C-alpha cells in the first residue's frame, strides 16, 4: 500500500507515520528527516538544502523529486511506502503520481491530519525544547505555516479531486489519533 500523510508542520504526521510503518511493515519515507541527515553529514544535498530549510521555505521540487525517485527504486520500497512530508506542492503531487505509475502503483490513501494553528504553535514550541530544530524558531515557523497555506494546502484539493482522502482530526492523545488512523486504513 502507498499511503500519503498530509497536513501542516506539527500536525503529528511523523509520530503517526512511525506507528503506521510498524503496523504495516512498510518503510516511512520522510523527506524532512532525509534532508536533516544530509545537512548533518554535509553531503552535496545537505549543502544545497541547509539555508532554505533553516529559513522555513520549501526546498525545490527538482531536488525533492530526485530523492523521491531514489527512494522508490530501493527494493525495500517495492511493497509500498508511507510518504511523510512529501508531497508539498502540486508539481510534487504530479511527479510522485508519474513515478508510481511507472511501477504500476498509485497513492492508495491520503490521510489529512487536521489541526488548528494554535495547536500547531504550541506543539512546535514544545518540540523546539526537545529536538532543538533550527526551523522550529518562531520566525521560521511562521514561514513554514505560510509555505503550507500557499503551496501545500492546494495539494489537498488536488487529491480530493481524485478521491481517497480521509481527514483525521489530529487532536487528543497520540493513542486517540492512532485509533482514528487505524479505522481509516483498516489496519
Ligand atoms: P519537515 O520535517 O517535513 O517539517 O521538513 C523540514 C523542512 O525540510 C521543510 O520546512 C522544508 O524546508 C524541507 N522539506 C521537507 N520535505 C520537503 C518537500 N517535500 N518539499 C520541499 N521542502 C521540503
PDB file of C-alpha atoms and ligand atoms in Angstrom, residues 31-33 35-36 52-53 56-59 64 85-86 88 92 133 135 144, ligand 1:
ATOM      1  CA  UNK A  31      11.920  13.973   3.149  1.00  0.00           C
ATOM      2  CA  UNK A  32      12.439  16.281   6.166  1.00  0.00           C
ATOM      3  CA  UNK A  33      14.368  13.558   8.065  1.00  0.00           C
ATOM      4  CA  UNK A  35      17.291  16.335   4.355  1.00  0.00           C
ATOM      5  CA  UNK A  36      18.208  16.916   8.016  1.00  0.00           C
ATOM      6  CA  UNK A  52      16.416  27.076   2.568  1.00  0.00           C
ATOM      7  CA  UNK A  53      15.346  24.660   5.297  1.00  0.00           C
ATOM      8  CA  UNK A  56      11.377  27.781   6.715  1.00  0.00           C
ATOM      9  CA  UNK A  57      10.894  27.842   2.922  1.00  0.00           C
ATOM     10  CA  UNK A  58      10.443  24.760   0.743  1.00  0.00           C
ATOM     11  CA  UNK A  59      13.349  23.010  -0.970  1.00  0.00           C
ATOM     12  CA  UNK A  64      12.776  16.649  -3.846  1.00  0.00           C
ATOM     13  CA  UNK A  85       6.094  15.424   4.449  1.00  0.00           C
ATOM     14  CA  UNK A  86       6.273  14.803   0.744  1.00  0.00           C
ATOM     15  CA  UNK A  88       4.174  19.542  -0.511  1.00  0.00           C
ATOM     16  CA  UNK A  92       5.450  17.102  -6.453  1.00  0.00           C
ATOM     17  CA  UNK A 133      15.457  22.151  15.281  1.00  0.00           C
ATOM     18  CA  UNK A 135      13.430  25.733  11.725  1.00  0.00           C
ATOM     19  CA  UNK A 144       6.650  27.268   7.281  1.00  0.00           C
TER      20      UNK A 144
HETATM   21  P1  LIG B   1       9.617  18.551   7.811  1.00  0.00           P
HETATM   22  O1  LIG B   1      10.488  17.796   8.729  1.00  0.00           O
HETATM   23  O2  LIG B   1       8.767  17.646   6.963  1.00  0.00           O
HETATM   24  O3  LIG B   1       8.795  19.603   8.501  1.00  0.00           O
HETATM   25  O4  LIG B   1      10.566  19.320   6.769  1.00  0.00           O
HETATM   26  C1  LIG B   1      11.508  20.275   7.222  1.00  0.00           C
HETATM   27  C2  LIG B   1      11.922  21.179   6.077  1.00  0.00           C
HETATM   28  O5  LIG B   1      12.528  20.392   5.043  1.00  0.00           O
HETATM   29  C3  LIG B   1      10.787  21.915   5.377  1.00  0.00           C
HETATM   30  O6  LIG B   1      10.415  23.113   6.046  1.00  0.00           O
HETATM   31  C4  LIG B   1      11.405  22.176   4.016  1.00  0.00           C
HETATM   32  O7  LIG B   1      12.359  23.212   4.053  1.00  0.00           O
HETATM   33  C5  LIG B   1      12.158  20.881   3.752  1.00  0.00           C
HETATM   34  N1  LIG B   1      11.301  19.861   3.104  1.00  0.00           N
HETATM   35  C6  LIG B   1      10.981  18.628   3.580  1.00  0.00           C
HETATM   36  N2  LIG B   1      10.211  17.962   2.724  1.00  0.00           N
HETATM   37  C7  LIG B   1      10.009  18.783   1.662  1.00  0.00           C
HETATM   38  C8  LIG B   1       9.284  18.681   0.450  1.00  0.00           C
HETATM   39  N3  LIG B   1       8.589  17.575   0.137  1.00  0.00           N
HETATM   40  N4  LIG B   1       9.308  19.737  -0.395  1.00  0.00           N
HETATM   41  C9  LIG B   1      10.015  20.849  -0.118  1.00  0.00           C
HETATM   42  N5  LIG B   1      10.713  21.024   1.015  1.00  0.00           N
HETATM   43  C10 LIG B   1      10.716  20.002   1.900  1.00  0.00           C
END
